[in-house]
mmCIF file of C-alpha atoms in Angstrom:
data_model
loop_
_atom_site.group_PDB
_atom_site.id
_atom_site.type_symbol
_atom_site.label_atom_id
_atom_site.label_comp_id
_atom_site.label_asym_id
_atom_site.label_seq_id
_atom_site.Cartn_x
_atom_site.Cartn_y
_atom_site.Cartn_z
ATOM 1 C CA MET S 1 18.138 -4.993 -54.983
ATOM 2 C CA ALA S 2 16.710 -8.523 -54.600
ATOM 3 C CA LYS S 3 19.995 -9.862 -53.189
ATOM 4 C CA GLN S 4 20.223 -6.938 -50.662
ATOM 5 C CA SER S 5 16.655 -7.525 -49.584
ATOM 6 C CA LEU S 6 17.332 -11.210 -49.067
ATOM 7 C CA PHE S 7 20.482 -10.388 -47.015
ATOM 8 C CA LEU S 8 18.487 -8.177 -44.703
ATOM 9 C CA ILE S 9 15.947 -10.897 -44.106
ATOM 10 C CA LEU S 10 18.666 -13.444 -43.409
ATOM 11 C CA ILE S 11 20.456 -11.350 -40.862
ATOM 12 C CA SER S 12 17.186 -10.801 -39.203
ATOM 13 C CA ILE S 13 16.319 -14.464 -38.610
ATOM 14 C CA PRO S 14 18.497 -15.068 -35.469
ATOM 15 C CA PHE S 15 16.624 -12.200 -33.669
ATOM 16 C CA ILE S 16 13.245 -13.322 -34.780
ATOM 17 C CA ILE S 17 14.020 -16.955 -33.603
ATOM 18 C CA GLY S 18 15.533 -15.841 -30.250
ATOM 19 C CA CYS S 19 12.525 -13.719 -29.505
ATOM 20 C CA ARG S 20 9.739 -15.661 -30.962
ATOM 21 C CA LYS S 21 6.281 -15.294 -29.276
ATOM 22 C CA GLN S 22 5.557 -17.717 -26.446
ATOM 23 C CA ALA S 23 4.032 -17.762 -22.993
ATOM 24 C CA ALA S 24 5.379 -15.113 -20.744
ATOM 25 C CA PRO S 25 7.830 -16.025 -18.083
ATOM 26 C CA PRO S 26 6.803 -15.632 -14.379
ATOM 27 C CA LEU S 27 7.135 -12.181 -12.672
ATOM 28 C CA PHE S 28 8.635 -11.968 -9.311
ATOM 29 C CA ILE S 29 7.938 -8.456 -7.617
ATOM 30 C CA PHE S 30 9.990 -6.916 -4.741
ATOM 31 C CA GLY S 31 9.813 -3.562 -3.089
ATOM 32 C CA ASP S 32 7.335 -1.098 -1.316
ATOM 33 C CA SER S 33 4.134 0.608 -1.575
ATOM 34 C CA LEU S 34 4.631 1.302 -5.387
ATOM 35 C CA PHE S 35 4.358 -2.439 -5.865
ATOM 36 C CA ASP S 36 2.535 -3.779 -2.825
ATOM 37 C CA ALA S 37 -0.503 -5.744 -4.064
ATOM 38 C CA GLY S 38 -1.759 -6.617 -0.703
ATOM 39 C CA ASN S 39 0.868 -8.308 1.520
ATOM 40 C CA ASN S 40 0.310 -5.970 4.346
ATOM 41 C CA ASN S 41 -3.244 -6.951 4.627
ATOM 42 C CA TYR S 42 -1.869 -10.028 6.194
ATOM 43 C CA ILE S 43 0.719 -8.758 8.701
ATOM 44 C CA ASN S 44 0.334 -7.282 12.229
ATOM 45 C CA THR S 45 0.923 -3.600 11.304
ATOM 46 C CA SER S 46 -0.669 -0.168 11.470
ATOM 47 C CA THR S 47 -2.926 1.437 9.002
ATOM 48 C CA LEU S 48 -0.242 3.743 8.055
ATOM 49 C CA ASP S 49 1.098 0.844 6.108
ATOM 50 C CA GLN S 50 -2.076 -0.622 4.962
ATOM 51 C CA ALA S 51 -4.565 0.421 2.191
ATOM 52 C CA ASN S 52 -7.276 -2.286 2.583
ATOM 53 C CA PHE S 53 -10.055 0.211 3.169
ATOM 54 C CA TRP S 54 -12.312 2.573 1.117
ATOM 55 C CA PRO S 55 -11.499 4.699 -0.968
ATOM 56 C CA TYR S 56 -8.443 2.733 -2.124
ATOM 57 C CA GLY S 57 -9.166 0.756 -5.156
ATOM 58 C CA ILE S 58 -12.242 2.842 -6.264
ATOM 59 C CA SER S 59 -11.319 3.447 -9.902
ATOM 60 C CA TYR S 60 -10.624 0.167 -11.152
ATOM 61 C CA PHE S 61 -11.368 -2.790 -8.724
ATOM 62 C CA ARG S 62 -14.307 -0.873 -7.163
ATOM 63 C CA HIS S 63 -13.080 -2.119 -3.747
ATOM 64 C CA PRO S 64 -9.861 -1.927 -1.704
ATOM 65 C CA THR S 65 -7.268 -4.617 -2.458
ATOM 66 C CA GLY S 66 -4.363 -3.311 -0.368
ATOM 67 C CA ARG S 67 -2.880 -1.338 -3.370
ATOM 68 C CA PHE S 68 -1.903 2.257 -2.324
ATOM 69 C CA SER S 69 -3.774 3.845 -5.199
ATOM 70 C CA ASP S 70 -7.374 4.301 -6.627
ATOM 71 C CA GLY S 71 -6.577 1.331 -8.851
ATOM 72 C CA ARG S 72 -3.867 -0.779 -10.461
ATOM 73 C CA LEU S 73 -0.080 -0.407 -9.888
ATOM 74 C CA ILE S 74 2.866 -0.489 -12.429
ATOM 75 C CA PRO S 75 3.353 -4.233 -12.042
ATOM 76 C CA ASP S 76 -0.257 -4.859 -12.807
ATOM 77 C CA VAL S 77 -0.210 -3.153 -16.153
ATOM 78 C CA ILE S 78 3.180 -4.671 -17.017
ATOM 79 C CA ALA S 79 1.634 -8.105 -16.327
ATOM 80 C CA GLU S 80 -1.327 -7.276 -18.606
ATOM 81 C CA HIS S 81 1.148 -6.210 -21.393
ATOM 82 C CA ALA S 82 2.963 -9.578 -20.903
ATOM 83 C CA GLU S 83 -0.386 -11.336 -21.125
ATOM 84 C CA LEU S 84 -0.097 -12.392 -17.474
ATOM 85 C CA PRO S 85 -2.840 -12.334 -14.952
ATOM 86 C CA LEU S 86 -2.518 -10.091 -11.813
ATOM 87 C CA VAL S 87 0.339 -11.524 -9.622
ATOM 88 C CA PRO S 88 -0.898 -12.505 -6.288
ATOM 89 C CA PRO S 89 0.716 -11.178 -2.997
ATOM 90 C CA TYR S 90 2.923 -13.942 -1.410
ATOM 91 C CA LEU S 91 0.922 -13.867 1.864
ATOM 92 C CA GLN S 92 -2.448 -14.285 0.179
ATOM 93 C CA GLN S 93 -3.851 -17.928 0.505
ATOM 94 C CA ARG S 94 -3.191 -19.761 -2.731
ATOM 95 C CA ASN S 95 -4.194 -23.153 -4.077
ATOM 96 C CA TYR S 96 -0.881 -24.460 -4.977
ATOM 97 C CA GLN S 97 -2.079 -27.431 -6.885
ATOM 98 C CA GLU S 98 -4.356 -25.264 -9.168
ATOM 99 C CA TYR S 99 -1.703 -22.548 -9.315
ATOM 100 C CA LEU S 100 1.114 -24.725 -10.460
ATOM 101 C CA HIS S 101 -0.596 -25.723 -13.678
ATOM 102 C CA ASN S 102 0.124 -22.175 -14.914
ATOM 103 C CA TYR S 103 2.724 -20.610 -12.639
ATOM 104 C CA ASN S 104 2.907 -16.819 -13.207
ATOM 105 C CA GLY S 105 5.007 -15.599 -10.233
ATOM 106 C CA VAL S 106 4.251 -13.842 -6.907
ATOM 107 C CA ASN S 107 4.542 -10.492 -5.411
ATOM 108 C CA PHE S 108 6.612 -9.931 -2.111
ATOM 109 C CA ALA S 109 6.428 -6.118 -1.943
ATOM 110 C CA SER S 110 5.353 -4.502 1.240
ATOM 111 C CA ALA S 111 4.270 -0.954 1.790
ATOM 112 C CA GLY S 112 6.729 0.821 3.961
ATOM 113 C CA ALA S 113 9.508 -1.551 3.338
ATOM 114 C CA GLY S 114 13.055 -0.325 2.793
ATOM 115 C CA ALA S 115 16.352 -1.957 1.822
ATOM 116 C CA LEU S 116 17.482 -1.368 5.293
ATOM 117 C CA SER S 117 15.998 -3.622 8.097
ATOM 118 C CA GLU S 118 15.596 -0.507 10.338
ATOM 119 C CA THR S 119 13.203 1.205 8.000
ATOM 120 C CA PHE S 120 9.788 1.034 9.645
ATOM 121 C CA GLN S 121 11.160 -2.012 11.623
ATOM 122 C CA GLY S 122 8.640 -4.407 12.867
ATOM 123 C CA LEU S 123 5.735 -2.902 10.794
ATOM 124 C CA VAL S 124 6.745 -4.127 7.254
ATOM 125 C CA ILE S 125 8.358 -6.879 5.312
ATOM 126 C CA ASN S 126 11.729 -5.461 4.665
ATOM 127 C CA LEU S 127 13.754 -6.430 1.569
ATOM 128 C CA LYS S 128 15.816 -9.091 3.289
ATOM 129 C CA THR S 129 12.619 -10.773 4.367
ATOM 130 C CA GLN S 130 11.213 -10.679 0.991
ATOM 131 C CA LEU S 131 14.286 -12.313 -0.232
ATOM 132 C CA ASN S 132 13.676 -15.195 2.329
ATOM 133 C CA TYR S 133 10.065 -15.409 1.157
ATOM 134 C CA TYR S 134 11.376 -15.866 -2.506
ATOM 135 C CA LYS S 135 13.759 -18.644 -1.300
ATOM 136 C CA ARG S 136 10.924 -20.379 0.374
ATOM 137 C CA GLU S 137 8.572 -20.098 -2.782
ATOM 138 C CA ILE S 138 11.336 -21.584 -4.954
ATOM 139 C CA ALA S 139 11.803 -24.457 -2.334
ATOM 140 C CA GLU S 140 8.140 -25.006 -2.346
ATOM 141 C CA LEU S 141 8.173 -25.114 -6.034
ATOM 142 C CA SER S 142 10.889 -27.636 -5.882
ATOM 143 C CA LYS S 143 8.861 -29.921 -3.771
ATOM 144 C CA LYS S 144 5.787 -29.752 -5.852
ATOM 145 C CA ILE S 145 7.169 -29.856 -9.375
ATOM 146 C CA GLY S 146 10.777 -30.843 -8.889
ATOM 147 C CA LYS S 147 14.095 -29.090 -8.779
ATOM 148 C CA ALA S 148 14.553 -28.972 -12.533
ATOM 149 C CA GLU S 149 11.276 -27.284 -13.196
ATOM 150 C CA ALA S 150 11.726 -24.923 -10.222
ATOM 151 C CA ALA S 151 15.220 -24.044 -11.697
ATOM 152 C CA ARG S 152 13.747 -23.263 -14.966
ATOM 153 C CA ILE S 153 11.271 -20.834 -13.493
ATOM 154 C CA SER S 154 13.821 -19.070 -11.619
ATOM 155 C CA SER S 155 16.217 -18.666 -14.598
ATOM 156 C CA THR S 156 13.362 -17.470 -17.014
ATOM 157 C CA ALA S 157 11.567 -15.206 -14.633
ATOM 158 C CA VAL S 158 11.635 -11.456 -14.598
ATOM 159 C CA TYR S 159 12.441 -9.766 -11.388
ATOM 160 C CA MET S 160 11.018 -6.360 -10.562
ATOM 161 C CA PHE S 161 12.243 -4.081 -7.958
ATOM 162 C CA SER S 162 10.980 -0.599 -6.538
ATOM 163 C CA ILE S 163 12.929 0.017 -3.187
ATOM 164 C CA GLY S 164 14.772 2.935 -1.392
ATOM 165 C CA SER S 165 12.104 5.705 -1.008
ATOM 166 C CA ASN S 166 11.331 4.603 2.520
ATOM 167 C CA ASP S 167 14.842 4.585 3.604
ATOM 168 C CA TYR S 168 15.274 8.195 2.813
ATOM 169 C CA MET S 169 11.674 9.596 3.728
ATOM 170 C CA SER S 170 11.402 7.608 7.015
ATOM 171 C CA PRO S 171 14.019 9.799 8.927
ATOM 172 C CA PHE S 172 11.984 12.845 8.185
ATOM 173 C CA LEU S 173 8.554 11.310 9.012
ATOM 174 C CA LEU S 174 9.726 9.876 12.223
ATOM 175 C CA ASN S 175 12.132 12.763 13.122
ATOM 176 C CA SER S 176 15.057 10.185 13.263
ATOM 177 C CA THR S 177 18.516 11.259 13.803
ATOM 178 C CA ILE S 178 19.992 8.378 11.845
ATOM 179 C CA LEU S 179 21.085 10.654 8.936
ATOM 180 C CA SER S 180 23.318 12.618 11.380
ATOM 181 C CA SER S 181 25.204 9.475 12.030
ATOM 182 C CA TYR S 182 26.374 8.888 8.611
ATOM 183 C CA PRO S 183 27.399 11.160 5.533
ATOM 184 C CA HIS S 184 24.606 11.024 2.923
ATOM 185 C CA SER S 185 26.930 9.232 0.547
ATOM 186 C CA THR S 186 27.514 6.535 3.112
ATOM 187 C CA TYR S 187 23.933 6.104 3.882
ATOM 188 C CA VAL S 188 22.919 5.609 0.282
ATOM 189 C CA ASP S 189 25.818 3.106 -0.083
ATOM 190 C CA MET S 190 24.152 1.149 2.781
ATOM 191 C CA VAL S 191 20.853 1.073 0.893
ATOM 192 C CA LEU S 192 22.451 -0.028 -2.336
ATOM 193 C CA GLY S 193 24.641 -2.488 -0.529
ATOM 194 C CA ASN S 194 21.570 -4.300 0.714
ATOM 195 C CA LEU S 195 19.953 -4.219 -2.510
ATOM 196 C CA SER S 196 23.191 -5.704 -4.088
ATOM 197 C CA THR S 197 23.120 -8.428 -1.632
ATOM 198 C CA VAL S 198 19.441 -9.371 -2.598
ATOM 199 C CA VAL S 199 20.242 -9.254 -6.416
ATOM 200 C CA LYS S 200 23.408 -11.475 -6.043
ATOM 201 C CA ALA S 201 21.242 -13.986 -3.989
ATOM 202 C CA ILE S 202 18.649 -14.035 -6.748
ATOM 203 C CA HIS S 203 21.297 -14.497 -9.466
ATOM 204 C CA LYS S 204 22.648 -17.335 -7.515
ATOM 205 C CA LYS S 205 19.333 -19.031 -7.742
ATOM 206 C CA GLY S 206 19.268 -18.445 -11.479
ATOM 207 C CA GLY S 207 17.762 -15.009 -11.804
ATOM 208 C CA ARG S 208 19.053 -13.139 -14.877
ATOM 209 C CA LYS S 209 16.488 -10.569 -15.939
ATOM 210 C CA PHE S 210 15.912 -7.552 -13.708
ATOM 211 C CA ILE S 211 13.663 -4.380 -13.820
ATOM 212 C CA PHE S 212 14.516 -1.554 -11.708
ATOM 213 C CA LEU S 213 12.997 1.911 -10.956
ATOM 214 C CA ASN S 214 15.035 4.954 -9.969
ATOM 215 C CA LEU S 215 13.351 7.150 -7.244
ATOM 216 C CA GLY S 216 11.174 10.158 -7.733
ATOM 217 C CA GLU S 217 12.081 13.538 -6.309
ATOM 218 C CA LEU S 218 10.871 12.602 -2.849
ATOM 219 C CA GLY S 219 10.915 16.066 -1.374
ATOM 220 C CA CYS S 220 8.317 17.133 -3.963
ATOM 221 C CA PHE S 221 5.650 14.530 -2.751
ATOM 222 C CA PRO S 222 2.772 16.223 -1.120
ATOM 223 C CA GLY S 223 3.497 14.527 2.261
ATOM 224 C CA LEU S 224 6.953 15.854 2.316
ATOM 225 C CA ARG S 225 6.172 19.334 0.897
ATOM 226 C CA ILE S 226 4.144 20.201 3.982
ATOM 227 C CA LEU S 227 7.156 19.363 6.212
ATOM 228 C CA ASN S 228 8.872 22.370 4.760
ATOM 229 C CA PRO S 229 8.025 25.344 6.854
ATOM 230 C CA GLU S 230 10.137 27.701 4.989
ATOM 231 C CA THR S 231 8.210 27.621 1.713
ATOM 232 C CA ASP S 232 4.527 27.705 0.671
ATOM 233 C CA GLY S 233 4.329 23.998 -0.451
ATOM 234 C CA GLY S 234 7.853 23.998 -1.843
ATOM 235 C CA CYS S 235 10.003 20.785 -2.055
ATOM 236 C CA LEU S 236 11.909 19.486 0.955
ATOM 237 C CA GLU S 237 15.234 19.674 -0.588
ATOM 238 C CA GLU S 238 17.326 17.503 1.669
ATOM 239 C CA VAL S 239 15.044 14.401 0.887
ATOM 240 C CA SER S 240 15.370 15.205 -2.946
ATOM 241 C CA GLU S 241 19.075 15.392 -2.647
ATOM 242 C CA LEU S 242 19.171 11.897 -1.114
ATOM 243 C CA SER S 243 16.977 10.452 -3.894
ATOM 244 C CA LYS S 244 19.180 12.304 -6.453
ATOM 245 C CA LEU S 245 22.364 10.768 -5.002
ATOM 246 C CA HIS S 246 20.755 7.401 -4.805
ATOM 247 C CA ASN S 247 19.825 7.542 -8.617
ATOM 248 C CA ASN S 248 23.287 8.534 -9.591
ATOM 249 C CA LYS S 249 24.837 5.690 -7.646
ATOM 250 C CA LEU S 250 22.138 3.305 -8.913
ATOM 251 C CA LYS S 251 23.309 3.636 -12.505
ATOM 252 C CA THR S 252 26.850 2.888 -11.367
ATOM 253 C CA PHE S 253 25.685 -0.069 -9.288
ATOM 254 C CA LEU S 254 23.784 -1.726 -12.214
ATOM 255 C CA VAL S 255 26.793 -1.291 -14.542
ATOM 256 C CA LYS S 256 28.930 -3.067 -11.816
ATOM 257 C CA MET S 257 26.292 -5.890 -11.520
ATOM 258 C CA GLU S 258 26.436 -6.314 -15.257
ATOM 259 C CA GLN S 259 30.061 -6.717 -15.218
ATOM 260 C CA GLN S 260 30.192 -9.101 -12.239
ATOM 261 C CA LEU S 261 27.264 -11.350 -12.713
ATOM 262 C CA TYR S 262 27.099 -13.633 -15.582
ATOM 263 C CA GLY S 263 24.177 -13.290 -17.820
ATOM 264 C CA PHE S 264 22.716 -10.295 -15.950
ATOM 265 C CA LYS S 265 20.302 -8.071 -17.992
ATOM 266 C CA TYR S 266 18.488 -5.223 -16.701
ATOM 267 C CA PHE S 267 16.117 -2.368 -17.603
ATOM 268 C CA LEU S 268 16.280 0.722 -15.560
ATOM 269 C CA TYR S 269 13.048 2.993 -15.864
ATOM 270 C CA ASP S 270 13.626 6.751 -15.189
ATOM 271 C CA PHE S 271 10.655 7.114 -12.714
ATOM 272 C CA LYS S 272 12.153 10.421 -11.568
ATOM 273 C CA THR S 273 11.961 12.203 -14.892
ATOM 274 C CA SER S 274 8.534 10.818 -15.798
ATOM 275 C CA LEU S 275 7.024 11.943 -12.621
ATOM 276 C CA ALA S 276 8.637 15.372 -12.610
ATOM 277 C CA GLU S 277 7.359 16.095 -15.978
ATOM 278 C CA LYS S 278 3.746 15.095 -15.028
ATOM 279 C CA THR S 279 3.845 17.278 -11.815
ATOM 280 C CA THR S 280 5.541 20.324 -13.353
ATOM 281 C CA GLN S 281 3.578 20.200 -16.776
ATOM 282 C CA PRO S 282 0.417 18.093 -15.913
ATOM 283 C CA LEU S 283 -1.763 19.596 -18.618
ATOM 284 C CA LYS S 284 0.656 18.175 -21.112
ATOM 285 C CA TYR S 285 0.341 14.563 -20.076
ATOM 286 C CA GLY S 286 -3.022 13.572 -21.259
ATOM 287 C CA ILE S 287 -3.253 10.314 -23.054
ATOM 288 C CA HIS S 288 -2.621 11.217 -26.503
ATOM 289 C CA THR S 289 -0.034 10.595 -29.279
ATOM 290 C CA HIS S 290 3.231 12.480 -28.314
ATOM 291 C CA THR S 291 6.858 11.737 -27.641
ATOM 292 C CA MET S 292 7.529 10.549 -24.071
ATOM 293 C CA TYR S 293 11.061 10.541 -22.235
ATOM 294 C CA ILE S 294 11.455 6.890 -21.202
ATOM 295 C CA SER S 295 14.598 6.256 -19.277
ATOM 296 C CA VAL S 296 18.254 7.267 -18.894
ATOM 297 C CA LEU S 297 18.838 4.058 -21.039
ATOM 298 C CA ALA S 298 16.111 4.837 -23.738
ATOM 299 C CA ARG S 299 15.885 7.002 -26.713
ATOM 300 C CA PRO S 300 12.925 9.310 -26.746
ATOM 301 C CA SER S 301 11.406 7.745 -29.669
ATOM 302 C CA SER S 302 8.615 5.586 -28.344
ATOM 303 C CA PHE S 303 5.084 6.377 -29.233
ATOM 304 C CA PHE S 304 1.826 5.015 -27.829
ATOM 305 C CA ASN S 305 -1.570 5.691 -29.199
ATOM 306 C CA GLU S 306 -4.741 5.695 -27.265
ATOM 307 C CA ALA S 307 -7.967 7.631 -27.293
ATOM 308 C CA CYS S 308 -7.414 11.308 -26.703
ATOM 309 C CA LEU S 309 -7.976 12.371 -22.953
ATOM 310 C CA ALA S 310 -7.235 15.766 -21.355
ATOM 311 C CA GLY S 311 -3.954 16.139 -19.384
ATOM 312 C CA PHE S 312 -3.869 16.169 -15.590
ATOM 313 C CA GLU S 313 -5.174 19.329 -13.923
ATOM 314 C CA GLU S 314 -3.296 19.015 -10.594
ATOM 315 C CA GLY S 315 0.221 17.951 -10.151
ATOM 316 C CA ARG S 316 0.965 18.984 -6.685
ATOM 317 C CA MET S 317 -2.035 18.318 -4.492
ATOM 318 C CA ALA S 318 -3.232 14.844 -3.579
ATOM 319 C CA CYS S 319 -6.683 13.630 -4.537
ATOM 320 C CA CYS S 320 -7.280 11.964 -1.245
ATOM 321 C CA GLY S 321 -6.346 13.584 2.251
ATOM 322 C CA THR S 322 -6.844 16.736 4.104
ATOM 323 C CA GLY S 323 -5.043 19.928 5.020
ATOM 324 C CA ARG S 324 -2.637 21.916 2.976
ATOM 325 C CA LEU S 325 -2.280 20.341 -0.628
ATOM 326 C CA ASN S 326 -4.610 17.483 0.790
ATOM 327 C CA ALA S 327 -1.306 16.165 1.919
ATOM 328 C CA VAL S 328 -1.959 14.996 5.435
ATOM 329 C CA PHE S 329 -1.929 11.152 5.262
ATOM 330 C CA SER S 330 -5.503 10.594 6.221
ATOM 331 C CA CYS S 331 -6.985 9.026 3.168
ATOM 332 C CA GLY S 332 -9.746 6.575 4.300
ATOM 333 C CA GLY S 333 -10.052 8.134 7.857
ATOM 334 C CA LYS S 334 -8.470 5.009 9.545
ATOM 335 C CA ARG S 335 -5.038 6.555 10.378
ATOM 336 C CA LEU S 336 -4.025 9.212 13.019
ATOM 337 C CA VAL S 337 -6.015 11.979 11.407
ATOM 338 C CA LYS S 338 -9.553 10.816 10.666
ATOM 339 C CA GLU S 339 -10.706 13.793 8.399
ATOM 340 C CA PHE S 340 -10.270 13.438 4.711
ATOM 341 C CA GLN S 341 -11.709 14.426 1.395
ATOM 342 C CA VAL S 342 -11.720 12.601 -1.968
ATOM 343 C CA CYS S 343 -11.473 14.494 -5.218
ATOM 344 C CA GLU S 344 -14.437 13.951 -7.605
ATOM 345 C CA ASN S 345 -12.107 12.616 -10.556
ATOM 346 C CA PRO S 346 -8.835 10.829 -9.612
ATOM 347 C CA ASN S 347 -7.979 10.870 -13.419
ATOM 348 C CA LYS S 348 -7.296 14.648 -13.158
ATOM 349 C CA TYR S 349 -4.624 14.168 -10.397
ATOM 350 C CA VAL S 350 -1.123 12.967 -10.436
ATOM 351 C CA PHE S 351 -1.064 12.141 -6.675
ATOM 352 C CA TRP S 352 -3.642 9.921 -5.213
ATOM 353 C CA ASP S 353 -2.512 10.479 -1.661
ATOM 354 C CA SER S 354 0.327 11.940 0.240
ATOM 355 C CA TYR S 355 2.938 9.588 -1.292
ATOM 356 C CA HIS S 356 1.367 7.609 -4.018
ATOM 357 C CA LEU S 357 0.072 8.152 -7.640
ATOM 358 C CA THR S 358 -3.255 7.548 -9.238
ATOM 359 C CA GLU S 359 -3.638 4.629 -11.646
ATOM 360 C CA ARG S 360 -3.739 6.859 -14.602
ATOM 361 C CA VAL S 361 -0.163 7.903 -13.926
ATOM 362 C CA TYR S 362 0.866 4.259 -12.976
ATOM 363 C CA LYS S 363 -0.638 3.020 -16.300
ATOM 364 C CA GLN S 364 1.132 5.911 -18.391
ATOM 365 C CA MET S 365 4.417 4.878 -16.788
ATOM 366 C CA ALA S 366 3.914 1.047 -17.512
ATOM 367 C CA ASP S 367 3.031 1.921 -20.929
ATOM 368 C CA GLU S 368 6.237 3.993 -21.249
ATOM 369 C CA MET S 369 8.299 1.210 -19.793
ATOM 370 C CA TRP S 370 6.754 -1.517 -22.245
ATOM 371 C CA ASN S 371 7.093 0.480 -25.358
ATOM 372 C CA ALA S 372 10.625 1.898 -24.513
ATOM 373 C CA SER S 373 13.525 1.279 -27.072
ATOM 374 C CA THR S 374 16.910 1.165 -25.736
ATOM 375 C CA ASP S 375 20.471 1.453 -26.955
ATOM 376 C CA ARG S 376 21.514 -1.483 -24.780
ATOM 377 C CA ASN S 377 19.342 -4.044 -26.540
ATOM 378 C CA ASN S 378 17.720 -4.818 -23.061
ATOM 379 C CA SER S 379 14.268 -3.405 -23.578
ATOM 380 C CA LEU S 380 11.625 -4.356 -20.950
ATOM 381 C CA LYS S 381 9.627 -6.095 -23.590
ATOM 382 C CA GLU S 382 12.506 -8.262 -24.638
ATOM 383 C CA LEU S 383 13.050 -9.507 -21.020
ATOM 384 C CA PHE S 384 9.449 -11.053 -21.324
ATOM 385 C CA LEU S 385 9.650 -12.190 -24.855
ATOM 386 C CA CYS S 386 13.261 -13.399 -25.218
ATOM 387 C CA PHE S 387 14.536 -16.409 -23.510
#
């Protein structure tokens, strides 16, 4: 028995050495309003793509920051788990000299952004431009701290993506005919093709560790439900079908990237399933000890323990807005429709506004991601702790 115990300890040593605790690598964030920490505060756009006014931010920051929620977003909570500070928006003024002593990454995400340049064109920072900002950031780091250290940052960093939702929702929100010009499968291929270009460019700069979210059932977001005249608040199925097709192709896309790109590691979070469970069974998803479904890549065996709280009470209606399901995108009264109401307790709601979730949901999702165990040996936690 003693020999067997010694053998188990010895075979474990390489993994312990390879993943020993050390300062977390930088985090680079790309995407849309699920991840935007305030970049759109600094661009010439409309209030449809900004959230720098009350009541955004009321639950955590106590003031608006530009985040489309009542508080923190998924990357904010992931950063906390990794013992990083909040990752700043790229366009926010930064003191580089002070910043470089402890470089933690930067957030390029822009609310309304898509993988396609045509998505809300001229009003957002599209994915291609976000890539250009990343290249500028690395070039600036090379000037300040040298090429070798900038290359080390690129190669050890974790890259986090949430993109695609706006590419599929915008044709319905703008009454665009673009979807009539392409088969749905071709349109999804265009979206993923642009994502592929960006991932390959980051890999060329040394990036190896990536986090992706698949898409929620977009037609079931409150702002899309009210566009369906044939049902009483039912889902807009055509949009949901596009997101389903995207998710299926995304899995294939990531396997292909892993085969093509040397050292490419990824974690795919099943945002769709997690959100669907919370909207269809809101009372079940209080913060308490239970088994959570994590990802198409994860075993449903991760647990997290926190103080017991009641489940959500509302899985379809937005906390902030007006009209049916509170789904008119008027939260804050600075958009086209000025009338809005705010629920008394955002913690009881899954949706904060027409298209975005409450901080409580985002925190649950981030906790699920951090604590996930996977068959691929690419857990999210390992991307931060293993170099």
